[in-house]
Backbone as ProteinMPNN parsed JSONL, in Angstrom:
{"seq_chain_A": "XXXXXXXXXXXXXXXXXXXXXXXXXXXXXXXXXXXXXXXXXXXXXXXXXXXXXXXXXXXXXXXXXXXXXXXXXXXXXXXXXXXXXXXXXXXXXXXXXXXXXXXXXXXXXXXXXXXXXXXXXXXXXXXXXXXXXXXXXXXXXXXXXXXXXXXXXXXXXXXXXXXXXXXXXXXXXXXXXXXXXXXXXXXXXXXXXXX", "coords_chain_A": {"N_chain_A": [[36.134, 18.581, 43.783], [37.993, 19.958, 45.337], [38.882, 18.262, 47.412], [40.499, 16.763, 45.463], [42.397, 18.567, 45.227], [43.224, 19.266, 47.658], [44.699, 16.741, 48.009], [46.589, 16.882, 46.082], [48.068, 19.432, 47.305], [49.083, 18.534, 49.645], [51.515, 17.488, 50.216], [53.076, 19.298, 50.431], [52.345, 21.209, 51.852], [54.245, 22.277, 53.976], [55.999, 23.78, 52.451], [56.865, 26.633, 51.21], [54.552, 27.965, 48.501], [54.513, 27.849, 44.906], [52.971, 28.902, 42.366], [51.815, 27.542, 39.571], [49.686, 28.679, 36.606], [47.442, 27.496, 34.78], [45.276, 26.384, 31.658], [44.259, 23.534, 32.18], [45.265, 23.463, 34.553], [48.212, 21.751, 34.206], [51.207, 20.8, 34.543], [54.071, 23.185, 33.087], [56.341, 22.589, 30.674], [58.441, 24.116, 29.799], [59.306, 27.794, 31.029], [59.225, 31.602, 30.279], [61.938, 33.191, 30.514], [61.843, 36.703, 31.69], [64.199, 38.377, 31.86], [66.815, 40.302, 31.966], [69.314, 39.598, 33.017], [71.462, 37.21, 34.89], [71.699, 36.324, 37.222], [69.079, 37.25, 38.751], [67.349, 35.818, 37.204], [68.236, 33.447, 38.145], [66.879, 33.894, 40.732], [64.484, 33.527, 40.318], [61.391, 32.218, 41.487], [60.099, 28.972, 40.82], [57.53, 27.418, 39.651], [55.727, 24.787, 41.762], [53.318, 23.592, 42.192], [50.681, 23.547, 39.917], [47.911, 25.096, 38.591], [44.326, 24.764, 37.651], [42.304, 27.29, 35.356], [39.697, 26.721, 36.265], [39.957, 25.75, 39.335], [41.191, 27.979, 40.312], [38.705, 29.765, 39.96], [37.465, 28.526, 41.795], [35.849, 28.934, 45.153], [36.465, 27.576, 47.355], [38.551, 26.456, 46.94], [40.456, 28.375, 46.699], [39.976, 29.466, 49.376], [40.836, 27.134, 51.147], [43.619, 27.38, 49.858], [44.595, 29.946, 50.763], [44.741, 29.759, 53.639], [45.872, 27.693, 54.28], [48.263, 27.463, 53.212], [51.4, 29.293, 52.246], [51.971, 31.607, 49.832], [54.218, 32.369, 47.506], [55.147, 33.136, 45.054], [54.004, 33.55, 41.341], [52.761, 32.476, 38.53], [51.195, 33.012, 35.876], [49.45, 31.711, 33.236], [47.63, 31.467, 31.488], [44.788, 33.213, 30.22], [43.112, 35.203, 32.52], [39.76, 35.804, 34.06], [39.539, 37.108, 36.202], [41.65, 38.649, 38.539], [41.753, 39.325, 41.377], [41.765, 37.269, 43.292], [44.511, 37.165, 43.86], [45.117, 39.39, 45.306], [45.197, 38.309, 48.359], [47.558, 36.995, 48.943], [49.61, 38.333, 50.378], [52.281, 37.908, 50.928], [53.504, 37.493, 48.546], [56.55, 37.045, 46.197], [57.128, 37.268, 43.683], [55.458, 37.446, 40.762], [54.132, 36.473, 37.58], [52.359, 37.372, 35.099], [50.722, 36.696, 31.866], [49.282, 37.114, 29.158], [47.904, 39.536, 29.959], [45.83, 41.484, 28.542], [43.421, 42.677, 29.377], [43.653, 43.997, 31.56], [43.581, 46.95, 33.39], [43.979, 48.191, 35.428], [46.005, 47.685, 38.657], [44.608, 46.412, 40.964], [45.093, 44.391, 42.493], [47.348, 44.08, 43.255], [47.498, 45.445, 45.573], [47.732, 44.456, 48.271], [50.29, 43.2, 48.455], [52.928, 43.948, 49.803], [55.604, 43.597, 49.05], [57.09, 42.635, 46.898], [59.295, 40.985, 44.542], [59.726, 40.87, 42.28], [57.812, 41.665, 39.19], [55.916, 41.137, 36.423], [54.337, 41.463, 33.261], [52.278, 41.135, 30.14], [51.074, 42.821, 27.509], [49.022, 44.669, 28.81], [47.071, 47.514, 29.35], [47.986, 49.537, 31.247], [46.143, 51.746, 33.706], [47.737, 53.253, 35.404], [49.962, 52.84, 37.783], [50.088, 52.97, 40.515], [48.8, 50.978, 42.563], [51.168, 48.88, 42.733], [52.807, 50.239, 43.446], [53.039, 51.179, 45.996], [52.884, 53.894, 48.665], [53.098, 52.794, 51.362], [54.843, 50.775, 50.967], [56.963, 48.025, 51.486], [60.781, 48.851, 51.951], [63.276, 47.553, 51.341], [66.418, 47.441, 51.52], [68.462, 45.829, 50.341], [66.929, 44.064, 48.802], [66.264, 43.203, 45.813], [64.589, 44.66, 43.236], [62.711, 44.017, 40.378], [60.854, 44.866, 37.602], [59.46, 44.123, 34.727], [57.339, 45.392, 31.456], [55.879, 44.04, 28.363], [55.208, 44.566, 25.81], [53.202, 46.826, 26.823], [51.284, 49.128, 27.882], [51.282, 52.096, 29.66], [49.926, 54.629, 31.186], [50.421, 56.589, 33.675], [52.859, 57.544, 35.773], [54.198, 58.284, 38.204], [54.137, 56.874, 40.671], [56.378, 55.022, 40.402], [58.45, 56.563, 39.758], [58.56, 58.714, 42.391], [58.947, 55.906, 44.01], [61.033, 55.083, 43.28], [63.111, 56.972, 43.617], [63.523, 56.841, 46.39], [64.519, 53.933, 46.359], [66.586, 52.643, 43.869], [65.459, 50.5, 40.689], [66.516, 47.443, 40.531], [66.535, 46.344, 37.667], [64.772, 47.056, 34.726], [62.641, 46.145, 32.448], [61.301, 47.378, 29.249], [59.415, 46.683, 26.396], [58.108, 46.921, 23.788], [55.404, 46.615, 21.109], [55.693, 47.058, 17.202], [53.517, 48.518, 16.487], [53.511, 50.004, 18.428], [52.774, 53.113, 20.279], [55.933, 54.475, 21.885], [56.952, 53.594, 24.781], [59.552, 53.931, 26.498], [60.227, 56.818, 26.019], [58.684, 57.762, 28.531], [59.624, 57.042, 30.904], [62.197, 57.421, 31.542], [62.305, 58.842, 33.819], [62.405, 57.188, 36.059], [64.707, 55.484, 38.352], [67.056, 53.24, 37.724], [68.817, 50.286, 37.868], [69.392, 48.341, 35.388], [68.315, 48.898, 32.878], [66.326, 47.86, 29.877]], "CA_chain_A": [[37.323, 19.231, 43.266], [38.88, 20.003, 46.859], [39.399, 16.965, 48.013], [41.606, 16.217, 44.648], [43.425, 19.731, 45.004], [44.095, 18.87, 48.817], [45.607, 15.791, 47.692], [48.279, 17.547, 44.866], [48.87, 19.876, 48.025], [49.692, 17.817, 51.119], [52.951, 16.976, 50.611], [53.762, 21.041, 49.962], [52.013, 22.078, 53.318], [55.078, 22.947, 54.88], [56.467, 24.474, 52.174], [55.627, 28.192, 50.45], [54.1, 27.344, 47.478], [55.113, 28.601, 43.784], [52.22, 28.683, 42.017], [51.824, 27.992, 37.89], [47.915, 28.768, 36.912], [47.65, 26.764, 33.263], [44.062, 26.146, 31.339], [43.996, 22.75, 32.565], [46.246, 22.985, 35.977], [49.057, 20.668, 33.914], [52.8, 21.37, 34.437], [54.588, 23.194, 32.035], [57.871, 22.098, 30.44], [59.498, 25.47, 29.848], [58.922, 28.731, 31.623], [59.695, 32.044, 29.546], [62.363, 34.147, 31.897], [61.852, 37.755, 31.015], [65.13, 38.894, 33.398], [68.272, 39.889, 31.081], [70.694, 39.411, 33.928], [71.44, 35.885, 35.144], [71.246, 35.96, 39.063], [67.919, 37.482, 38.334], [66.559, 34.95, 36.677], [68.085, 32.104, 38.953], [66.489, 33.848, 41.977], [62.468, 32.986, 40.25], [60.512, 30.824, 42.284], [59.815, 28.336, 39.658], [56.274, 26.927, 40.04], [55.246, 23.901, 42.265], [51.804, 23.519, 42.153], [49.817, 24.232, 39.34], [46.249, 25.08, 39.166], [43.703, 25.476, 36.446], [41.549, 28.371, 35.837], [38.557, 26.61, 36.994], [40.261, 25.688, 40.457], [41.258, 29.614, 40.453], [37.605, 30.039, 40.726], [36.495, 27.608, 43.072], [35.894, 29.73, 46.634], [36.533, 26.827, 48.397], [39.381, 25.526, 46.589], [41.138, 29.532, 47.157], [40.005, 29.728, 51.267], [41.931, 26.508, 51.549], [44.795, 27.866, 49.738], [44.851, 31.213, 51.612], [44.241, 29.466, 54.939], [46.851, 26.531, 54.657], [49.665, 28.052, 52.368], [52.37, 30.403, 51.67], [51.906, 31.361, 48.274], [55.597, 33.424, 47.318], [54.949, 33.306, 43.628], [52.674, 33.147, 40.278], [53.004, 32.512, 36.938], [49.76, 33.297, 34.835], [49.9, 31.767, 31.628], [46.782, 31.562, 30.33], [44.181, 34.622, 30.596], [41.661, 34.927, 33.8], [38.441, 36.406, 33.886], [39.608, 37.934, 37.292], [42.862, 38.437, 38.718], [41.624, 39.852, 42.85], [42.415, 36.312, 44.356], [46.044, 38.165, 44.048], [45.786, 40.002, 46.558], [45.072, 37.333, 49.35], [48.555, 36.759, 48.609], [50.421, 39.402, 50.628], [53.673, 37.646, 51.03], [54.034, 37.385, 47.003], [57.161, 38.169, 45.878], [57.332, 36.763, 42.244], [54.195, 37.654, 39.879], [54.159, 37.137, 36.075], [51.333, 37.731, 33.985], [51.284, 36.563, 30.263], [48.111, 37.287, 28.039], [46.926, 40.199, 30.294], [45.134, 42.237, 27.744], [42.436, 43.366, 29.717], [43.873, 44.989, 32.441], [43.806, 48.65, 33.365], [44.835, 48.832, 37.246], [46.58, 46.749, 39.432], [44.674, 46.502, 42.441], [45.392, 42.505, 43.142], [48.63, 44.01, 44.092], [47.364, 46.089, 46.427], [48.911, 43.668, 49.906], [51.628, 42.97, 48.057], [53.953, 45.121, 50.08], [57.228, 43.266, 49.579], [57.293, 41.981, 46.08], [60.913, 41.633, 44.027], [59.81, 40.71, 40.488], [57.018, 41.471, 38.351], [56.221, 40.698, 34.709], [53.326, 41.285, 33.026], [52.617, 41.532, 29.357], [49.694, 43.091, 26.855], [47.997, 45.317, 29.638], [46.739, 48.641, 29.122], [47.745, 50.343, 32.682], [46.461, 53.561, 33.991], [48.905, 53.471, 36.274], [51.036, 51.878, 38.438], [49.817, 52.937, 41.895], [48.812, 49.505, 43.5], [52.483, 48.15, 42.426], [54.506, 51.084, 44.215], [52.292, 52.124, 47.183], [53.6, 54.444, 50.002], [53.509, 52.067, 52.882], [55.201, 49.305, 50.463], [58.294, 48.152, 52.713], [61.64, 49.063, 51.21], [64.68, 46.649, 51.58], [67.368, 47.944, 50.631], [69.205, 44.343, 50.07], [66.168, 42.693, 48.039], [66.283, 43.729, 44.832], [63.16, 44.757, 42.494], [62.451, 44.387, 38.862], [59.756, 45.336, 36.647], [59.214, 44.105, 33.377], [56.705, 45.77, 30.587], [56.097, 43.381, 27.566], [54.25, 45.136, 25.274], [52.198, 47.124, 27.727], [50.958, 50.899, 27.226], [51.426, 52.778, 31.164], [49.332, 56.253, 31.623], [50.56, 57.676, 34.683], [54.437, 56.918, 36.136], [54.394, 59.201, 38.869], [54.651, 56.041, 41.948], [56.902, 54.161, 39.99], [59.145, 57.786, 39.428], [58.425, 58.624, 43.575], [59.397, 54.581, 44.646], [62.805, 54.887, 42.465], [64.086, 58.248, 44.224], [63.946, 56.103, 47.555], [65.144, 52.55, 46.226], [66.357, 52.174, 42.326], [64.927, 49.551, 40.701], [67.818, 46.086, 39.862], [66.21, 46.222, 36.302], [63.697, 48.051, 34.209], [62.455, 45.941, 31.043], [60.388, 48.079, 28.668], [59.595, 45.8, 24.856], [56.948, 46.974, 22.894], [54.97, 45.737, 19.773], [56.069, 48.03, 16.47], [52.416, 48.8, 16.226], [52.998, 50.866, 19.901], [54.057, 54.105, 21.203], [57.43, 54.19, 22.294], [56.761, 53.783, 26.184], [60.448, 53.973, 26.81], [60.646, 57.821, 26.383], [58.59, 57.801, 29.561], [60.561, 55.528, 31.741], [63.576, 58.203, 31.709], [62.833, 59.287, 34.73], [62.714, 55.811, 36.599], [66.24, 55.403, 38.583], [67.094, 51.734, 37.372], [70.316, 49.663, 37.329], [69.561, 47.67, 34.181], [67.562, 49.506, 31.47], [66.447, 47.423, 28.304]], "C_chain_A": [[38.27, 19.615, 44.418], [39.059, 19.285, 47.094], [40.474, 16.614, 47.246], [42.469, 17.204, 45.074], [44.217, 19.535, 46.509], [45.328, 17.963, 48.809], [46.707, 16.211, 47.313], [48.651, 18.177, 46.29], [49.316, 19.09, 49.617], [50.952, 17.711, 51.267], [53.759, 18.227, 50.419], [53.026, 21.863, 50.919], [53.094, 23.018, 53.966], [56.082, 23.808, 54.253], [56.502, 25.602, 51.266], [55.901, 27.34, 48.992], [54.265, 28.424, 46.273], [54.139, 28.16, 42.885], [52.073, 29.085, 40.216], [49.937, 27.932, 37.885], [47.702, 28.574, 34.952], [46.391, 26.459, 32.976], [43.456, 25.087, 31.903], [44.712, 22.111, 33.721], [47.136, 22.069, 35.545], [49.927, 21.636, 33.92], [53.194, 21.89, 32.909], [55.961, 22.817, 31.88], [58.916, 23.1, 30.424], [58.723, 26.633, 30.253], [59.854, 30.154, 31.163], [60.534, 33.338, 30.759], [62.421, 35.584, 31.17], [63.215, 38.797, 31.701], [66.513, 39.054, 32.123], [69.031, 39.098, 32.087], [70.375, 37.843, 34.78], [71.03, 35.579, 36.517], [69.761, 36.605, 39.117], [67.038, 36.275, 38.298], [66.5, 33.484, 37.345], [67.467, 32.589, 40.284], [64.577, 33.694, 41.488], [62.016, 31.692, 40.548], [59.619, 30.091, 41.292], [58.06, 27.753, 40.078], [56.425, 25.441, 40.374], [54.348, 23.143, 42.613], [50.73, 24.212, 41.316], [48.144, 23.955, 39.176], [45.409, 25.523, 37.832], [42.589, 26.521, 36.654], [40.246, 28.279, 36.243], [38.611, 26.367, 38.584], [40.415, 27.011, 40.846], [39.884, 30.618, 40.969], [37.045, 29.615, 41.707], [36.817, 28.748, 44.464], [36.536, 28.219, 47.391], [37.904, 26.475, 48.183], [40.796, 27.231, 47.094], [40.728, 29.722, 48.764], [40.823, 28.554, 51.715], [43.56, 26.899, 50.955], [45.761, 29.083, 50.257], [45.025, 30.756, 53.203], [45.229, 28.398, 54.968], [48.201, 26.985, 54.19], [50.295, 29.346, 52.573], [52.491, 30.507, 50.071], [53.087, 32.53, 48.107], [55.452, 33.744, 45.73], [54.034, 32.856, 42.693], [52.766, 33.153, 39.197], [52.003, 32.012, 36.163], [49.625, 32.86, 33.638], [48.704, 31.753, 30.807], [45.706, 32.932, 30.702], [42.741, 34.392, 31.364], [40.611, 36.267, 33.476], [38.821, 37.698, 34.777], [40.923, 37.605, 37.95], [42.65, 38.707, 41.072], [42.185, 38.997, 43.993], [43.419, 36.561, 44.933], [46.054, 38.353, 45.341], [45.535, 39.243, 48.318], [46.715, 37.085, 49.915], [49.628, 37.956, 49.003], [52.146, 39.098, 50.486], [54.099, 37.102, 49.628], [55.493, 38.111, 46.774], [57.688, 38.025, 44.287], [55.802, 36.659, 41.732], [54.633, 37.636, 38.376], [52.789, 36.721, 35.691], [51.174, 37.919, 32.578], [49.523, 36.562, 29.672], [47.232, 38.182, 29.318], [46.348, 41.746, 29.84], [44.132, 43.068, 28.058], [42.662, 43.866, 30.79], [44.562, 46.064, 32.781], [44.275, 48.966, 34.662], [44.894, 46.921, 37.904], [46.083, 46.39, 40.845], [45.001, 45.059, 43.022], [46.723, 42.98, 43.714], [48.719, 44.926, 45.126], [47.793, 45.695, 47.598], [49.828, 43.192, 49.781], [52.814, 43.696, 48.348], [55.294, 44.743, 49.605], [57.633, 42.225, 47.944], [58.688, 42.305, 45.04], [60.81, 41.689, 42.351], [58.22, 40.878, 39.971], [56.797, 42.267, 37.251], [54.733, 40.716, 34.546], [53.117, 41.618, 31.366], [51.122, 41.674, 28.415], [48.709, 44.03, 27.642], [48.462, 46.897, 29.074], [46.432, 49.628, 30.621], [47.197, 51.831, 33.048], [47.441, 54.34, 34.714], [49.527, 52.416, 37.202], [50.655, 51.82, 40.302], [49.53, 51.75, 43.153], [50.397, 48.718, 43.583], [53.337, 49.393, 43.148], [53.721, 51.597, 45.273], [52.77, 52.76, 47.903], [54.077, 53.393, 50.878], [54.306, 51.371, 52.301], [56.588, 49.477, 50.682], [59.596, 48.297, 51.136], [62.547, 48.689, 51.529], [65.559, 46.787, 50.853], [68.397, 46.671, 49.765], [68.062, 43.496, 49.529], [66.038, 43.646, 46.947], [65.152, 43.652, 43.494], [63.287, 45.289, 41.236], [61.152, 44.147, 38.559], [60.002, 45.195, 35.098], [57.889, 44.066, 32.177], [56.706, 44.869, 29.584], [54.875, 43.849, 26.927], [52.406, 45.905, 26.129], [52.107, 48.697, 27.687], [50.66, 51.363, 29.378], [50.947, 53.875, 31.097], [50.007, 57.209, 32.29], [51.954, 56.973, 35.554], [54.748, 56.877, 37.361], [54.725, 58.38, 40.334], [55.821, 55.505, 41.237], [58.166, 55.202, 39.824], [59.284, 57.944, 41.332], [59.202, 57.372, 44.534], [60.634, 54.76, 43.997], [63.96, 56.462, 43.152], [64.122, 57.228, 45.911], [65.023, 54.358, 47.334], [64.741, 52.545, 44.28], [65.989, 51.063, 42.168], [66.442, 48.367, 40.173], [67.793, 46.289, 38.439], [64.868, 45.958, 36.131], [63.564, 47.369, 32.91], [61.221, 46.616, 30.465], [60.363, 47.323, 26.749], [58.183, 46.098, 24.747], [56.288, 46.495, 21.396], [55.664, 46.994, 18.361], [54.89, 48.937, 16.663], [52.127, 50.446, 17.879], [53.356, 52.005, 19.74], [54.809, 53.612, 21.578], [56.947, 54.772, 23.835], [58.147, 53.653, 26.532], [60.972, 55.598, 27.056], [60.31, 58.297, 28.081], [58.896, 57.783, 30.776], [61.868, 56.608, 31.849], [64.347, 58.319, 33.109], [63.063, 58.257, 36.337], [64.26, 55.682, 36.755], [66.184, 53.663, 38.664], [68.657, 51.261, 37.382], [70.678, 49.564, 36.007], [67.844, 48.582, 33.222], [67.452, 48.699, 30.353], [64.619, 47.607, 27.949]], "O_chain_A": [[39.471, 19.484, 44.181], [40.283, 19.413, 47.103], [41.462, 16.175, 47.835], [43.558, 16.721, 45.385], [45.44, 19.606, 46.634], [46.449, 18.144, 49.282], [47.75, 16.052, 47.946], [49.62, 17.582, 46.762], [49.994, 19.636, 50.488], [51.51, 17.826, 52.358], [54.98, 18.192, 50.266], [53.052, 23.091, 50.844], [52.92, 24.169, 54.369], [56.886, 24.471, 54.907], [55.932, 25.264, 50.229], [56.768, 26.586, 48.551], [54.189, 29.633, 46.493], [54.296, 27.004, 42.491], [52.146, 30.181, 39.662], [49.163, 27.427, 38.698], [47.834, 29.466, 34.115], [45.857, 26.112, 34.03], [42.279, 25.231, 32.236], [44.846, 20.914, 33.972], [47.187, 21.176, 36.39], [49.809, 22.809, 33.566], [52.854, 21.351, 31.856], [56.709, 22.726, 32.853], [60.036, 22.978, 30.921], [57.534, 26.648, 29.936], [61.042, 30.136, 31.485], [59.962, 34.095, 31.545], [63.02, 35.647, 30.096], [62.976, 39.973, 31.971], [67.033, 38.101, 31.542], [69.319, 37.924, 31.856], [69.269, 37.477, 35.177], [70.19, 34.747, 36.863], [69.245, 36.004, 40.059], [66.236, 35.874, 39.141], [65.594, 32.651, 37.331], [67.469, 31.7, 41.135], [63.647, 33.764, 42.292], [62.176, 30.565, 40.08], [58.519, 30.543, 40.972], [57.753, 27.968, 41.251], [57.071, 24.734, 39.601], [54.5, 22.115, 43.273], [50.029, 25.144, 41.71], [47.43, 23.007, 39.501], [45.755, 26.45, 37.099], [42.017, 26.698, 37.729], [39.576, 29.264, 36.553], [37.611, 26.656, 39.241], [39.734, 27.322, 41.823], [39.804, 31.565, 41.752], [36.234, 30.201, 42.424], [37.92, 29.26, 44.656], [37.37, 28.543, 48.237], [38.544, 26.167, 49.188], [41.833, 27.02, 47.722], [41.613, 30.36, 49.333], [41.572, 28.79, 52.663], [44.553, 26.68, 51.648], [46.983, 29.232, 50.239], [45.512, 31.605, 53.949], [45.456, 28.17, 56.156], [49.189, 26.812, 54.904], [49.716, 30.332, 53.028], [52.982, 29.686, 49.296], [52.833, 33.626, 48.606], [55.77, 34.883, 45.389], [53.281, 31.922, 42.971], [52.909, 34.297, 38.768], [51.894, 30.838, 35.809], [49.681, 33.743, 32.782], [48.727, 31.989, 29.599], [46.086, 33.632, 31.64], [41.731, 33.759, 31.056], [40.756, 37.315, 32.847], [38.622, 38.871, 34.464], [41.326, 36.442, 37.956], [43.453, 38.211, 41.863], [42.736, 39.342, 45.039], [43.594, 36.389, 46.14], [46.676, 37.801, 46.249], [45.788, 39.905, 49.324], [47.005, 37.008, 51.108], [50.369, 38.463, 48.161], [53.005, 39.868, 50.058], [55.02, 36.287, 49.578], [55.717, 39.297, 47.016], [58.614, 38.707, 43.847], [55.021, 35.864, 42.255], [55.34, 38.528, 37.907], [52.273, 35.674, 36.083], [51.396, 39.0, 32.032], [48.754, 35.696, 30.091], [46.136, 37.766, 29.695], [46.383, 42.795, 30.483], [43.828, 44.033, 27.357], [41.633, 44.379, 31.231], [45.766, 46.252, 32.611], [44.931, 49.979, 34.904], [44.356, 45.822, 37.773], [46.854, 46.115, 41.765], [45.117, 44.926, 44.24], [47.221, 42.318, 44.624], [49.808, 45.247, 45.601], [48.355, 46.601, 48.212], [50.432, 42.679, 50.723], [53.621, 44.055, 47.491], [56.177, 45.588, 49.752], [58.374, 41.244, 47.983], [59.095, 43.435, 44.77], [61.488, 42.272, 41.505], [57.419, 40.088, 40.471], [57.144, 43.419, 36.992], [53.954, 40.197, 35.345], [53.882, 42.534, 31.065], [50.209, 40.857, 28.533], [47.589, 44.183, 27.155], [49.518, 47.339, 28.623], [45.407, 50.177, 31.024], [47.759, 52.873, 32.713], [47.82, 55.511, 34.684], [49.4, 51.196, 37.096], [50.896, 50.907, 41.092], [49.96, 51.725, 44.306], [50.655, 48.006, 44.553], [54.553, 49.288, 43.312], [53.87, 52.816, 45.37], [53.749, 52.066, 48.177], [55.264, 53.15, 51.094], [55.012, 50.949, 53.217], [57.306, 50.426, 50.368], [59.457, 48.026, 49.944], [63.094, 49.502, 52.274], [65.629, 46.382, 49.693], [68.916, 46.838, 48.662], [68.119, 42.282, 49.725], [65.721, 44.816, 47.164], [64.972, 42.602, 42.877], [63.709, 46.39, 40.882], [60.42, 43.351, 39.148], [60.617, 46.0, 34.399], [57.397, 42.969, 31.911], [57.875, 44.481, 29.577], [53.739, 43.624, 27.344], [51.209, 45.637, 26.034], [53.116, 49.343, 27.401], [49.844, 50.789, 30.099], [51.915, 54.577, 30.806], [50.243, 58.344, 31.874], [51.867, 55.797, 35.909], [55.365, 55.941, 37.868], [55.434, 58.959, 41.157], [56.671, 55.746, 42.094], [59.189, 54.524, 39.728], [60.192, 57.231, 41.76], [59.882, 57.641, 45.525], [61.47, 54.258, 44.748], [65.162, 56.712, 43.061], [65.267, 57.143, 46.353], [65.931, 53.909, 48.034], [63.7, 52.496, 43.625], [66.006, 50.314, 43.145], [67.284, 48.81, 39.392], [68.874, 46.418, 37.866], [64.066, 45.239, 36.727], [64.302, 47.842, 32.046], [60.152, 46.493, 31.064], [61.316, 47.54, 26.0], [57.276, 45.642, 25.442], [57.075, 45.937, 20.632], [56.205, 47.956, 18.908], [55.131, 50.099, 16.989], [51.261, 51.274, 18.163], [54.34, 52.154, 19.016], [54.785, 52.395, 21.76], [56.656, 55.939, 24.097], [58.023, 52.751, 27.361], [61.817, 55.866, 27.911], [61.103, 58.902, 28.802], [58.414, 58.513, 31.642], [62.663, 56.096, 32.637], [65.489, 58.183, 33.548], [63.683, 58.562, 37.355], [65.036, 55.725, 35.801], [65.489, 52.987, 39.422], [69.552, 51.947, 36.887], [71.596, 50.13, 35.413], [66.616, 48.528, 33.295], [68.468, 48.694, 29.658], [64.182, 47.373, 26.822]]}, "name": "protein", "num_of_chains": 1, "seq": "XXXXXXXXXXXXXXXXXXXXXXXXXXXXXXXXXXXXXXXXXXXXXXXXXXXXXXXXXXXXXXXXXXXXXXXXXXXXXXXXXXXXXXXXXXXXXXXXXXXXXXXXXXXXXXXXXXXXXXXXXXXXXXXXXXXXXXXXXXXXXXXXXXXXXXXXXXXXXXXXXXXXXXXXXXXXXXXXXXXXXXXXXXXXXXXXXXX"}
C-alpha cells in the first residue's frame, strides 16, 4: 500500500499538499463550502491528494506523509475512528470535518498554531481549548473563521479570550431544530460576519 500511495504522491513532493480523506481515497466532484462570504471561500485549499480511511491508518503510509510533505489542509468527509494523525500537521491551516459525531475535544488541533479556517459539523464539544490555545500565533492580516454545523459547544471561554485579542473574519453557528439554540452563547465572541 506505500509503494502505490508514494506513487499518487511524487509528482506533489514539492508542493504543500491539500488533503481530501474519502472511504475509498477517490476524488470528489463537488466540495460543500460552508464560508458565506466569497473571498473566503476562494481562499480554501481545495484538496489534491486524496486518501482513504484505511491509508489514514496505515503508520507507514502517515510517517511518510509527515516526513516528506506539507500538509496545509483537510477535508474529512467520511467518519474516522481517530482523528490524532491531525496533529502531526502543525502547519494546517484549512480543516473541515463532516460526519464528526463522536467528538468531544479537539486535541488533534493541539500544533495547529496558525490555522485560518475550520469547519466541523455534528460534534458534541466540551470545549474549544485545543482550537484557541494561548501560545496560538496571532496575525493580524490572516484572517480566521469558525464554522459550527450542527454542533452543541460546553465551555466558550478560549474562543471569548482569543476574540478580545484578534476578532474572528466570520462566525457560522447552524443548528438542527431538534438543538439548543447555541447562538445565544456565541454573543460574546467578537466576529466580523455572524450567521
Amino acid at each position: 500500500m506505500l509503494k502505490a500511495f508514494m506513487k499518487r504522491l511524487e509528482e506533489k513532493r514539492r508542493d504543500p499538499i491539500s488533503s481530501g480523506i474519502t472511504k475509498e481515497g477517490k476524488s470528489r466532484l463537488t466540495i460543500p463550502i460552508p464560508w458565506e462570504q466569497t473571498a473566503h471561500a476562494m481562499n480554501m485549499l481545495m484538496p489534491n491528494v486524496y486518501l482513504s480511511r484505511e491509508e489514514v491508518s496505515d503508520p507507514e503510509i502517515m510517517k511518510y506523509l509527515i516526513s516528506h510533505t506539507k500538509v496545509r489542509s483537510c477535508y474529512i468527509f467520511k467518519f474516522l475512528e481517530n482523528y490524532e494523525f491531525l496533529s502531526n500537521f502543525a502547519e494546517m491551516e484549512d480543516l473541515e470535518i463532516y460526519r464528526g459525531n463522536h467528538i468531544t475535544l479537539l486535541s488533534f488541533m493541539r500544533n495547529m498554531k496558525s490555522w485560518m479556517m475550520f469547519h466541523i459539523e455534528n460534534a458534541r464539544l466540551k470545549n474549544l481549548t485545543e482550537a484557541f490555545l494561548e501560545d496560538r500565533k496571532i496575525d493580524f492580516f490572516l484572517q480566521v473563521r469558525l464554522s459550527l454545523q450542527a454542533c452543541e459547544v460546553g465551555e466558550l471561554k478560549e474562543a471569548v479570550e482569543f476574540t478580545r485579542k484578534k476578532s474572528l473574519a466570520e462566525l457560522i453557528i447552524c443548528r438542527k431544530k431538534s438543538q439548543r439554540d447555541e447562538r445565544e452563547q456565541w454573543k460574546e465572541v467578537r466576529t466580523t460576519m455572524y450567521r
